[in-house]
Tab-separated table of C-alpha atoms and ligand atoms in Angstrom:
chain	number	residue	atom	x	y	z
A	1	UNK	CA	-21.785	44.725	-26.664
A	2	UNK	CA	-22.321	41.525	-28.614
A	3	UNK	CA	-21.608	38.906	-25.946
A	4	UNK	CA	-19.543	36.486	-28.461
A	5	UNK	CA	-17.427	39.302	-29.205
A	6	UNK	CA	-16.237	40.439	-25.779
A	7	UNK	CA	-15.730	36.932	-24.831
A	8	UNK	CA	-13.409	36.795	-28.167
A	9	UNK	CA	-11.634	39.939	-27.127
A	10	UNK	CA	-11.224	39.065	-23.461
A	11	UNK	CA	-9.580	35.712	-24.365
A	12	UNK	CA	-7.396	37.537	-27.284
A	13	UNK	CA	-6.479	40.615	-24.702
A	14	UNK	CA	-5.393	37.799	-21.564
A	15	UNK	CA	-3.629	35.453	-24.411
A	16	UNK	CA	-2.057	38.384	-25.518
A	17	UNK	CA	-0.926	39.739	-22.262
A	18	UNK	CA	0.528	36.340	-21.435
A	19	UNK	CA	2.356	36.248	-24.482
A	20	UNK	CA	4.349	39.733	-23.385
A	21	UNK	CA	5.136	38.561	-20.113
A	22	UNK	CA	5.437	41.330	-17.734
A	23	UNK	CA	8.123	41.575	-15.264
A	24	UNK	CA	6.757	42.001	-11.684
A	25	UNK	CA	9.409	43.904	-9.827
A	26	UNK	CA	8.315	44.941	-5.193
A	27	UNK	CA	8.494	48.637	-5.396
A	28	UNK	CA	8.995	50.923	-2.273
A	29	UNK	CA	5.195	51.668	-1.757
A	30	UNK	CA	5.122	47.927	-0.962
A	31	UNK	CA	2.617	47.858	-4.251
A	32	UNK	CA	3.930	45.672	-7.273
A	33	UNK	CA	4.283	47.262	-10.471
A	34	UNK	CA	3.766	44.965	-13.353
A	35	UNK	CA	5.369	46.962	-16.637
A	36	UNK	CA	4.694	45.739	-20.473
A	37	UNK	CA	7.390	47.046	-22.544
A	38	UNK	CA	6.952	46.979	-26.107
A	39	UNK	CA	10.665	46.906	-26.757
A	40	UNK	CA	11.783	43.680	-24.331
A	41	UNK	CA	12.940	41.459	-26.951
A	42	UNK	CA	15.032	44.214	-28.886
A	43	UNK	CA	18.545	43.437	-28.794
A	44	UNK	CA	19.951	47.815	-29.073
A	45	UNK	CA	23.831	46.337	-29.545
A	46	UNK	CA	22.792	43.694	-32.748
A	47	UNK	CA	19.053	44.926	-34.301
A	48	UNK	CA	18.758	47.308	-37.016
A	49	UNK	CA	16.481	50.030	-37.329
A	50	UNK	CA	14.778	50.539	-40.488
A	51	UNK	CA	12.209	52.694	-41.810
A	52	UNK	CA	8.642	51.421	-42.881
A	53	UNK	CA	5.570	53.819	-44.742
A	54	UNK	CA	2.837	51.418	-44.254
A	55	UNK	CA	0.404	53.279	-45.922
A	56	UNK	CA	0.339	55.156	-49.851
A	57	UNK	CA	-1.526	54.901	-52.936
A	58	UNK	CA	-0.643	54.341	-56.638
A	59	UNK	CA	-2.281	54.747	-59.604
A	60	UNK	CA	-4.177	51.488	-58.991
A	61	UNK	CA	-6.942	53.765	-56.724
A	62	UNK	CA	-6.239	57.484	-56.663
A	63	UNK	CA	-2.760	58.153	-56.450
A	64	UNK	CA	-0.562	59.916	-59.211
A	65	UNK	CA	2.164	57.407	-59.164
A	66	UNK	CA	3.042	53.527	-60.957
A	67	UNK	CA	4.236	51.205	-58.151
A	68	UNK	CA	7.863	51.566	-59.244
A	69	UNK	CA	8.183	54.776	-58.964
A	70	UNK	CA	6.782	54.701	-55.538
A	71	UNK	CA	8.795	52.243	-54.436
A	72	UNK	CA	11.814	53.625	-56.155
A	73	UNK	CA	11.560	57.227	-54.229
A	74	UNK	CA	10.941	55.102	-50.858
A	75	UNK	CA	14.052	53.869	-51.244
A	76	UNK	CA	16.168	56.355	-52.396
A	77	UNK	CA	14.912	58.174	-49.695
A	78	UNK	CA	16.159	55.319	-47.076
A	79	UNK	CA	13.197	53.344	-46.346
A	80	UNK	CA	13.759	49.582	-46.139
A	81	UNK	CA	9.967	48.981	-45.780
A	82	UNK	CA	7.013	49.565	-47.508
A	83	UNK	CA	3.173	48.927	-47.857
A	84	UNK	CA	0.845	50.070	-51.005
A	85	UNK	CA	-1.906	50.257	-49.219
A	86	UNK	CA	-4.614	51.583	-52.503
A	87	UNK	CA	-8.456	51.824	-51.498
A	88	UNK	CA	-10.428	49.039	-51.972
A	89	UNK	CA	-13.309	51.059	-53.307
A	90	UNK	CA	-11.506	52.998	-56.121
A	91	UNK	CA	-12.738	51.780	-59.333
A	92	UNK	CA	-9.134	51.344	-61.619
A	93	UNK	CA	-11.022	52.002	-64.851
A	94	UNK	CA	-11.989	55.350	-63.672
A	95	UNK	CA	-8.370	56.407	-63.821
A	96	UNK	CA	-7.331	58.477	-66.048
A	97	UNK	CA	-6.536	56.300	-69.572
A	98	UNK	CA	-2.940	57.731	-70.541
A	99	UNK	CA	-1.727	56.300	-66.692
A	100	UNK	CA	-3.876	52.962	-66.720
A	101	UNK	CA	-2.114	52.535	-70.125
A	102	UNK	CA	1.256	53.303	-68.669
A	103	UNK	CA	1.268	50.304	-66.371
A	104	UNK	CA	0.549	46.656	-66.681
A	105	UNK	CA	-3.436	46.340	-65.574
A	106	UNK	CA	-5.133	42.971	-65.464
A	107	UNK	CA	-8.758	44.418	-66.717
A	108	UNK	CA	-9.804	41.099	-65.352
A	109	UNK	CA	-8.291	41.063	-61.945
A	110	UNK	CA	-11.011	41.193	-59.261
A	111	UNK	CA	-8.435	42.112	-56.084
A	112	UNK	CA	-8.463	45.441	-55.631
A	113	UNK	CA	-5.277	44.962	-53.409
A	114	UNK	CA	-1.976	46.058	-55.205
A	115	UNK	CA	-0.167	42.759	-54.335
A	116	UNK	CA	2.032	41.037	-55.727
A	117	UNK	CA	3.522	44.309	-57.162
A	118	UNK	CA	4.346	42.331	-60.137
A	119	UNK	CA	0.425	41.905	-61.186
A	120	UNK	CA	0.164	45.517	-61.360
A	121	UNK	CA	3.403	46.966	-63.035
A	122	UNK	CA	5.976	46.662	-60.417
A	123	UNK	CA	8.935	44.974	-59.715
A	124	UNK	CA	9.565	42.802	-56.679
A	125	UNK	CA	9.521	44.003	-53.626
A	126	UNK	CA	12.689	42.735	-53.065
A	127	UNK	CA	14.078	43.868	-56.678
A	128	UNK	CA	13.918	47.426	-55.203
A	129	UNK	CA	16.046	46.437	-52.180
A	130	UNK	CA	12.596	46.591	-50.349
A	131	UNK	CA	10.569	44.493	-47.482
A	132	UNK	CA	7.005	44.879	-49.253
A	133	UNK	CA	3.901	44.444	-47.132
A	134	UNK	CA	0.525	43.005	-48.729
A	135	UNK	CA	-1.855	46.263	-47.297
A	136	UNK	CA	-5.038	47.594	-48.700
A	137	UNK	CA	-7.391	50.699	-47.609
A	138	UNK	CA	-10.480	49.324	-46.756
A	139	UNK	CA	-12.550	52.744	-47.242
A	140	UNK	CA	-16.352	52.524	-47.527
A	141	UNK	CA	-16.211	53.439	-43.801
A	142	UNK	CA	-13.964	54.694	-41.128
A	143	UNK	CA	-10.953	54.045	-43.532
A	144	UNK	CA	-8.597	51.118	-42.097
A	145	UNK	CA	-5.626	49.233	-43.390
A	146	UNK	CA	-5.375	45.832	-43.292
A	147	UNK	CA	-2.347	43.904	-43.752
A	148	UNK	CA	-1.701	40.265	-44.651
A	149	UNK	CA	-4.793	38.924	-45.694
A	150	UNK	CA	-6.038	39.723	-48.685
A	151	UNK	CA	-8.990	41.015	-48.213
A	152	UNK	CA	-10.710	43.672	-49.716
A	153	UNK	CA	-14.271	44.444	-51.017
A	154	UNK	CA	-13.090	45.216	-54.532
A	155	UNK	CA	-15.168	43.836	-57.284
A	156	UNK	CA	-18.793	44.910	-57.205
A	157	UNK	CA	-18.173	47.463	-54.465
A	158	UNK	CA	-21.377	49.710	-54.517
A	159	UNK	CA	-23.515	46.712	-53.430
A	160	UNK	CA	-20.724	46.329	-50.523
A	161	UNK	CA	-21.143	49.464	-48.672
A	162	UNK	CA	-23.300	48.019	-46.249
A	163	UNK	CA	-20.462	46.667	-44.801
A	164	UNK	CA	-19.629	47.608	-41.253
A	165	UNK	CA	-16.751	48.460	-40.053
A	166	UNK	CA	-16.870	45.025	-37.209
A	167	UNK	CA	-18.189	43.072	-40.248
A	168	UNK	CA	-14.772	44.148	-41.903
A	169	UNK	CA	-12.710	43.691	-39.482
A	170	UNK	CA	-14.315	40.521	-38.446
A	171	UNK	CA	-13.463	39.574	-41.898
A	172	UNK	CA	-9.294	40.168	-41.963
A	173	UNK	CA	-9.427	38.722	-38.037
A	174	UNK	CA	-11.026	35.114	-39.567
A	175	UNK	CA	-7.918	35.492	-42.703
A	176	UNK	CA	-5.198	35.695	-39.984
A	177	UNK	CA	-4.692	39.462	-40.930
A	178	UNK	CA	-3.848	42.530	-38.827
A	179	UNK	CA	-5.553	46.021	-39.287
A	180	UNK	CA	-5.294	49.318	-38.009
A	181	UNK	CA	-7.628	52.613	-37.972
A	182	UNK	CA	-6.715	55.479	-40.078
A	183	UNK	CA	-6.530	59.277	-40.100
A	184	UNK	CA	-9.358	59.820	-37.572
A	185	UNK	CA	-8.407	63.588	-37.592
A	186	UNK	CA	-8.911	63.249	-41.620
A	187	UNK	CA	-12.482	61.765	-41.159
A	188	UNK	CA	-13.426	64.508	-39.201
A	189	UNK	CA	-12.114	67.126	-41.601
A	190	UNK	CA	-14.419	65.451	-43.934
A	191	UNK	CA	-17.129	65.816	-41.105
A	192	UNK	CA	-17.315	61.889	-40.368
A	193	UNK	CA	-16.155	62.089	-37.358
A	194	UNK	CA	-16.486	59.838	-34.372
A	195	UNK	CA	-16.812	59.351	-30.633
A	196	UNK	CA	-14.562	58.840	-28.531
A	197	UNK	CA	-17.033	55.864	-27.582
A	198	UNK	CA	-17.260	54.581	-30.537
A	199	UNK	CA	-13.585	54.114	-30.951
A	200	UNK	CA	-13.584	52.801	-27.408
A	201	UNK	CA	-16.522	50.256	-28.776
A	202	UNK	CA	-14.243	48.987	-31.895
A	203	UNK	CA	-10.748	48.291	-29.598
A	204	UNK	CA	-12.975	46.495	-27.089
A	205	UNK	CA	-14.918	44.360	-29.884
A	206	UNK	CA	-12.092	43.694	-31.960
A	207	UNK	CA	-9.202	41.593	-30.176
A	208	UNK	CA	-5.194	43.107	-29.918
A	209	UNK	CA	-4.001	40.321	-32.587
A	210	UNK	CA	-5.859	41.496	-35.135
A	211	UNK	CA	-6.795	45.794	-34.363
A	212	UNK	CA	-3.130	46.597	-33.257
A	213	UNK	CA	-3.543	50.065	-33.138
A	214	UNK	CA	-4.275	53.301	-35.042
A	215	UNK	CA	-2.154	56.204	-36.750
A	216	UNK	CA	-1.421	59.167	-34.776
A	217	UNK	CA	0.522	60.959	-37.485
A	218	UNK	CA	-0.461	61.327	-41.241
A	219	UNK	CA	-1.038	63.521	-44.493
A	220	UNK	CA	-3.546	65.725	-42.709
A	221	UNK	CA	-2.516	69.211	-41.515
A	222	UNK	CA	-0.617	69.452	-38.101
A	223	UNK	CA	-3.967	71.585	-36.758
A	224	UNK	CA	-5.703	67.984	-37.014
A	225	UNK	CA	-2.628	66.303	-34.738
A	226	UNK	CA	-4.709	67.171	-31.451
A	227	UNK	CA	-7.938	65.145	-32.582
A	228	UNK	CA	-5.618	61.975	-33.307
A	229	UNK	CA	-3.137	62.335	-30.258
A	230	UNK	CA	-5.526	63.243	-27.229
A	231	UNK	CA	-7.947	59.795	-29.100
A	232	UNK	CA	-4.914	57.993	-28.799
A	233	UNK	CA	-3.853	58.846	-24.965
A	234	UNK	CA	-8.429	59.031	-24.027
A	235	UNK	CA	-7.761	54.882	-25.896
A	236	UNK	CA	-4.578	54.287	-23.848
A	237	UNK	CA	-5.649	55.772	-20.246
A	238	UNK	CA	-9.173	53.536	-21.375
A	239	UNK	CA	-7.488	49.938	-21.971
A	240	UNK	CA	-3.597	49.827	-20.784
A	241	UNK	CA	-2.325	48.425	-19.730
A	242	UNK	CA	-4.511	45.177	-21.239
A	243	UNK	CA	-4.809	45.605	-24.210
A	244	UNK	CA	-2.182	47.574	-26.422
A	245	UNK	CA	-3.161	50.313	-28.612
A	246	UNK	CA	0.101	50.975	-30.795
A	247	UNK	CA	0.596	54.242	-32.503
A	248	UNK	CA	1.701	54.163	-36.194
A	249	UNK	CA	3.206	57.260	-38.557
A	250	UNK	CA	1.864	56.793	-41.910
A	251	UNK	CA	2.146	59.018	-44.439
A	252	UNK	CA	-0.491	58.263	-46.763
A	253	UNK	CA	1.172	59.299	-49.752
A	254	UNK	CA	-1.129	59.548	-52.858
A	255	UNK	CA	1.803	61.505	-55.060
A	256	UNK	CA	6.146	60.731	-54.001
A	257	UNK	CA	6.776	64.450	-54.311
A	258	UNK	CA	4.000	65.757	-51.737
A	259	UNK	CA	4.035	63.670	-48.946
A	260	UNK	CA	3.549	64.403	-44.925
A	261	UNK	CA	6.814	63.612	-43.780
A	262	UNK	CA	6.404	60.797	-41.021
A	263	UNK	CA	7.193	57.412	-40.733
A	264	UNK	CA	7.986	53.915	-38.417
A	265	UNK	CA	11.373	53.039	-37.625
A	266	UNK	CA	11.331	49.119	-37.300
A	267	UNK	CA	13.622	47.290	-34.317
A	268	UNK	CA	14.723	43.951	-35.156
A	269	UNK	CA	17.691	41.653	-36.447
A	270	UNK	CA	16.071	40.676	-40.024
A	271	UNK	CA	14.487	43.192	-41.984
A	272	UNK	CA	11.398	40.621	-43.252
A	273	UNK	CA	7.808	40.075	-43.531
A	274	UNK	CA	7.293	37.941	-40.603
A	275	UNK	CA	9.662	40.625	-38.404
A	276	UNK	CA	7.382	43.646	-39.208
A	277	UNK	CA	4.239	41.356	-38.590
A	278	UNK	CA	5.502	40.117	-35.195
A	279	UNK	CA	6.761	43.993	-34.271
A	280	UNK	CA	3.246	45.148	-35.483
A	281	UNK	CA	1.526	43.211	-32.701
A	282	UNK	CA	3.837	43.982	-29.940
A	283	UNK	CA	4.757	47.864	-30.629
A	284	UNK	CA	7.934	47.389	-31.440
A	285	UNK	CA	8.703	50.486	-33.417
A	286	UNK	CA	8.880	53.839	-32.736
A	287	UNK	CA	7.350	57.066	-35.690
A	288	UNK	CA	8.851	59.837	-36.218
A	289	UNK	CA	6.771	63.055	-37.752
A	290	UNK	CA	7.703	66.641	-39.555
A	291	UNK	CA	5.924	69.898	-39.400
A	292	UNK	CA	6.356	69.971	-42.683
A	293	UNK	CA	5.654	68.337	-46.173
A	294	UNK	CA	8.659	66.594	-47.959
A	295	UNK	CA	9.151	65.700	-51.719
A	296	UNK	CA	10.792	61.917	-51.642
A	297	UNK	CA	12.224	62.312	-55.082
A	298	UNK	CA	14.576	65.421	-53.762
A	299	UNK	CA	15.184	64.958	-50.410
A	300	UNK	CA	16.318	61.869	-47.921
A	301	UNK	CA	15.907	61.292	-44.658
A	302	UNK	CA	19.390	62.404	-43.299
A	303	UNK	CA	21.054	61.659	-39.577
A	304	UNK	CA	20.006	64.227	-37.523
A	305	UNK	CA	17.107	65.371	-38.895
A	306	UNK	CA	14.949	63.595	-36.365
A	307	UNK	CA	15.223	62.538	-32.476
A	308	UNK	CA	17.372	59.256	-32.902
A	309	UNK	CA	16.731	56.241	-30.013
A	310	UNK	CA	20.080	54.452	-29.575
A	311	UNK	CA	17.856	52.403	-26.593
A	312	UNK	CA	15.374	52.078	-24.584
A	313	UNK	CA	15.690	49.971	-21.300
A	314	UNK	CA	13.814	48.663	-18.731
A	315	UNK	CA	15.118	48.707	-15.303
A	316	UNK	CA	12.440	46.643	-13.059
A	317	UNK	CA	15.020	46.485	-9.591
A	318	UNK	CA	15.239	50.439	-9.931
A	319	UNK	CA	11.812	50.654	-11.524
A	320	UNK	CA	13.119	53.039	-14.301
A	321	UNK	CA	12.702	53.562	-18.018
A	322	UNK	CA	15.555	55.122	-19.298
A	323	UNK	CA	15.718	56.357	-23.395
A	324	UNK	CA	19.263	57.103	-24.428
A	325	UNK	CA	18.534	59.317	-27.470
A	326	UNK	CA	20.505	61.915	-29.368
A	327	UNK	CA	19.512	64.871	-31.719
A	328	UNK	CA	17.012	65.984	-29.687
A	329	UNK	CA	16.266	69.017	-27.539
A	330	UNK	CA	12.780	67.861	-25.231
A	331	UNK	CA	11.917	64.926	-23.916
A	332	UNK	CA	8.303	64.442	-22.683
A	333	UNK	CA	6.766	61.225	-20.758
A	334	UNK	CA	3.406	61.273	-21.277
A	335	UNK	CA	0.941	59.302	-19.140
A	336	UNK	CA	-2.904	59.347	-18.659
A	337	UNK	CA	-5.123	62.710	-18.803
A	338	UNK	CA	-6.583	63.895	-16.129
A	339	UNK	CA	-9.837	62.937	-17.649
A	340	UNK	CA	-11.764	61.158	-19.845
A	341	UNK	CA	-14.745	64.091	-20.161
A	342	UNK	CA	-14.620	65.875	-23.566
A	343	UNK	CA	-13.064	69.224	-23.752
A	344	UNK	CA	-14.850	70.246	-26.972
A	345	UNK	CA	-17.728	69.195	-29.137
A	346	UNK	CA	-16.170	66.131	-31.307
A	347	UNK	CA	-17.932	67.247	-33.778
A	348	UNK	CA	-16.510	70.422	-34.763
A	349	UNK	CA	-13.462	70.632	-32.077
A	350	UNK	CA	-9.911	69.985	-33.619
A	351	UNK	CA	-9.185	68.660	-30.258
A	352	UNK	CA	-12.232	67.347	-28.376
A	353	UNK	CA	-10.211	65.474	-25.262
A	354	UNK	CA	-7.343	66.019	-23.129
A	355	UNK	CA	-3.849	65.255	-23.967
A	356	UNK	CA	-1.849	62.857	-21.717
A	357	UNK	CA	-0.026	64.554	-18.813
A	358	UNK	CA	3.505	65.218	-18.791
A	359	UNK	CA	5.274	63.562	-16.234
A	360	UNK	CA	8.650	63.729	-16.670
A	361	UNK	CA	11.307	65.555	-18.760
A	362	UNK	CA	14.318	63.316	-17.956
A	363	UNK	CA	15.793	60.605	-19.878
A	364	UNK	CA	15.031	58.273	-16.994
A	365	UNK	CA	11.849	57.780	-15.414
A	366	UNK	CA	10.673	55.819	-12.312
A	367	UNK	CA	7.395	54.233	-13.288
A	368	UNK	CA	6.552	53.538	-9.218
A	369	UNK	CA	6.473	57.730	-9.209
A	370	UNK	CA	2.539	58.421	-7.982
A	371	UNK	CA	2.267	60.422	-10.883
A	372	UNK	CA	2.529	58.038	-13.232
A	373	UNK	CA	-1.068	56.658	-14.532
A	374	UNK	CA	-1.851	52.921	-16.083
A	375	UNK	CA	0.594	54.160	-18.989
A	376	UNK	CA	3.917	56.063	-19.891
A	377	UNK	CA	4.525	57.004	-23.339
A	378	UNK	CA	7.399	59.722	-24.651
A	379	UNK	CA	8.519	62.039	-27.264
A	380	UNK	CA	11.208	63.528	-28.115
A	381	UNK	CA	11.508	66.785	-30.204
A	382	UNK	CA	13.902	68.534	-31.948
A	383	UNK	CA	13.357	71.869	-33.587
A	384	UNK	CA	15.128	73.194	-36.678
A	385	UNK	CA	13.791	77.085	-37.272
A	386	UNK	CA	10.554	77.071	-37.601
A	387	UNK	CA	10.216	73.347	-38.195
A	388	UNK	CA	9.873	70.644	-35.145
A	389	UNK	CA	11.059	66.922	-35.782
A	390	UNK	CA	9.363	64.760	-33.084
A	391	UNK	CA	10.084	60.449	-32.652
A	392	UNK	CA	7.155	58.837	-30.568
A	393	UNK	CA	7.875	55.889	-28.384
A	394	UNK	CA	5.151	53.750	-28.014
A	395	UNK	CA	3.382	53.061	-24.589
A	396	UNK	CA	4.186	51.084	-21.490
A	397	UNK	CA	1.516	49.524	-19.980
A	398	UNK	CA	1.675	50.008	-16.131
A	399	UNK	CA	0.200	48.010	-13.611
A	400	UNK	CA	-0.039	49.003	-9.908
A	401	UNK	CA	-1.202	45.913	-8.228
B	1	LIG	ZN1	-7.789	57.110	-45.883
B	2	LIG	ZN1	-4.933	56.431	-47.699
């Protein structure tokens, strides 16, 4: 590894995990347990919870929708928070001419970033009732969003494909941005997959305040969930409890009436730009995913319909997690696999590594338990019919010191 880089990261990943401030509680093995819990500065009796898509495309790359309209069906359908997130790559005059007529395109714009809305059709954000979060798809490569910043290669773009994905990301981290990875169960259905190595390569080159995690549910097909959840517990059991790697629920909407139904649900008192940055860098959401497809512009999200988290606490005397949940039937705590050898070629297995292990089945767990690995994560499921409705917490780091 470049030398600069994992000096960068190291200092990023021990600012970072000063900045969380563990609480060291003696636990009966006479070994401390350090715990990093994503949701410590959530206040469950005053914060809101609100619902954020943080990535879809418009008609400004290759979606079949104006910005309005997406943001319109977002919030009928109850989010409070969204990100346009259209590739970077996507050449606007190739659309077709009837729908680059039917919005207001700056021909001479050189972003390739849908932001402000208002340059490209929209209303405000905030004219929609909405948070709106600058985002773009930076897609030459392994596709990645990238959020406050922007950057994007835009103009001129087929002499930019030599871009790397580090010389990308490099790029948002110098602009004070924050990325994630996208879809890696998508880029292998398009045969561009990757190792587990080199995903391993880009969390430990790129630092935790600027790569904050990855998406573990999105448009693909649920038989591509197992490639993007066993990545994401092989990258937690690899760097927690470190450096964070938060799961997101995006789902990467290119029309409003045939989208994967998943999603974020947002903790915090003020539903606002800086919030959602803040709670992006310190996990402090939870997703929630479907089996199934939804149409935003004739169906809401209604109570019930997924595993709702009244709170999640932290006991560090007793050493306990506990989730107090309803509409829900399972509860799983997941922690490390068992190992980190492949189980499948990555190349053509829809699940090449091991899942997490379950641990635990209760609403409280004891994090001193043997069992328990350098993480816990949960889920919670509820099944309607055929259909199962799961919320994802996001992971405790644990530390057995
Ligand atoms: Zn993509
Ligand atoms: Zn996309």
């Amino acid at each position: 590894m470049d030398r600069r880089k994992f000096i960068k990261s190291t200092l990023a990943t021990a600012a970072l995990a000063a900045t969380i401030r563990p609480g060291i509680a003696k636990a009966n093995t006479g070994k401390k347990i350090s715990i990093t819990n994503p949701y410590a500065k959530v206040d469950w009796d005053k914060f809101g919870q609100y619902k954020a898509n943080l990535h879809c495309h418009t008609i400004m790359s290759d979606g079949h929708a104006c910005v309005n309209d997406m943001a319109k069906v977002y919030k009928d359908a109850g989010f409070s928070i969204l990100a346009i997130s259209d590739h970077d790559c996507v050449i606007k005059e190739k659309r077709p001419k009837e729908l680059l007529e039917a919005t207001c395109l700056d021909k001479n714009c050189i972003s390739f970033i849908t932001w402000p809305w208002c340059d490209f059709g929209g209303k405000s954000p905030r004219t929609h009732g909405l948070t709106g979060i600058e985002a773009c798809e930076l897609t030459t490569k392994h596709h990645m969003n990238s959020y406050f910043n922007g950057y994007s290669l835009g103009a001129n773009v087929k002499n930019n494909y030599g871009y790397t994905e580090d010389q990308q990301l490099d790029e948002v981290q110098r602009r004070g941005g924050l990325s994630i990875v996208n879809h890696p169960g998508i880029q292998a259905s398009w045969n561009q997959e990757k190792s587990l190595q080199w995903y391993v390569d880009l969390f430990k080159d790129h630092p935790a305040d600027c790569l904050v995690g990855m998406e573990i549910t999105n448009r693909v097909s649920e038989e591509w969930d197992g490639f993007d959840i066993s990545l994401w517990d092989q990258l937690l059991a690899e760097f927690s409890p470190g450096r964070p790697v938060w799961g997101f629920g995006n789902d990467d909407a290119h029309s409003h009436n045939h989208a994967k139904f998943t999603f974020n649900v947002f903790y915090f008192d003020i539903c606002s730009q800086a919030n959602v940055r803040q709670a992006m860098l310190d996990g402090q959401f939870t997703f929630c995913d479907a089996s199934r497809k939804v149409d935003y512009t004739k169906e809401k999200i209604e109570d019930g319909m997924f595993p709702y988290i009244n709170s999640i606490k932290v006991d560090e005397k007793a050493q306990t997690i506990t989730i107090d949940a309803k509409d829900y039937e399972q509860l799983r705590w997941i922690t490390a696999p068992k190992s980190s050898k492949p189980i499948g070629d990555f190349l053509t297995s829809k699940q090449p590594w091991e899942l997490g292990q379950v641990v635990g089945d209760a609403k409280t767990i004891s994090y001193n338990s043997p069992a328990v690995k350098n993480y816990l994560r949960a889920e919670l499921i509820h099944k309607d019919g055929k259909e199962s409705y799961r919320t994802f917490v996001n992971p405790f780091g644990v530390e057995k010191i």
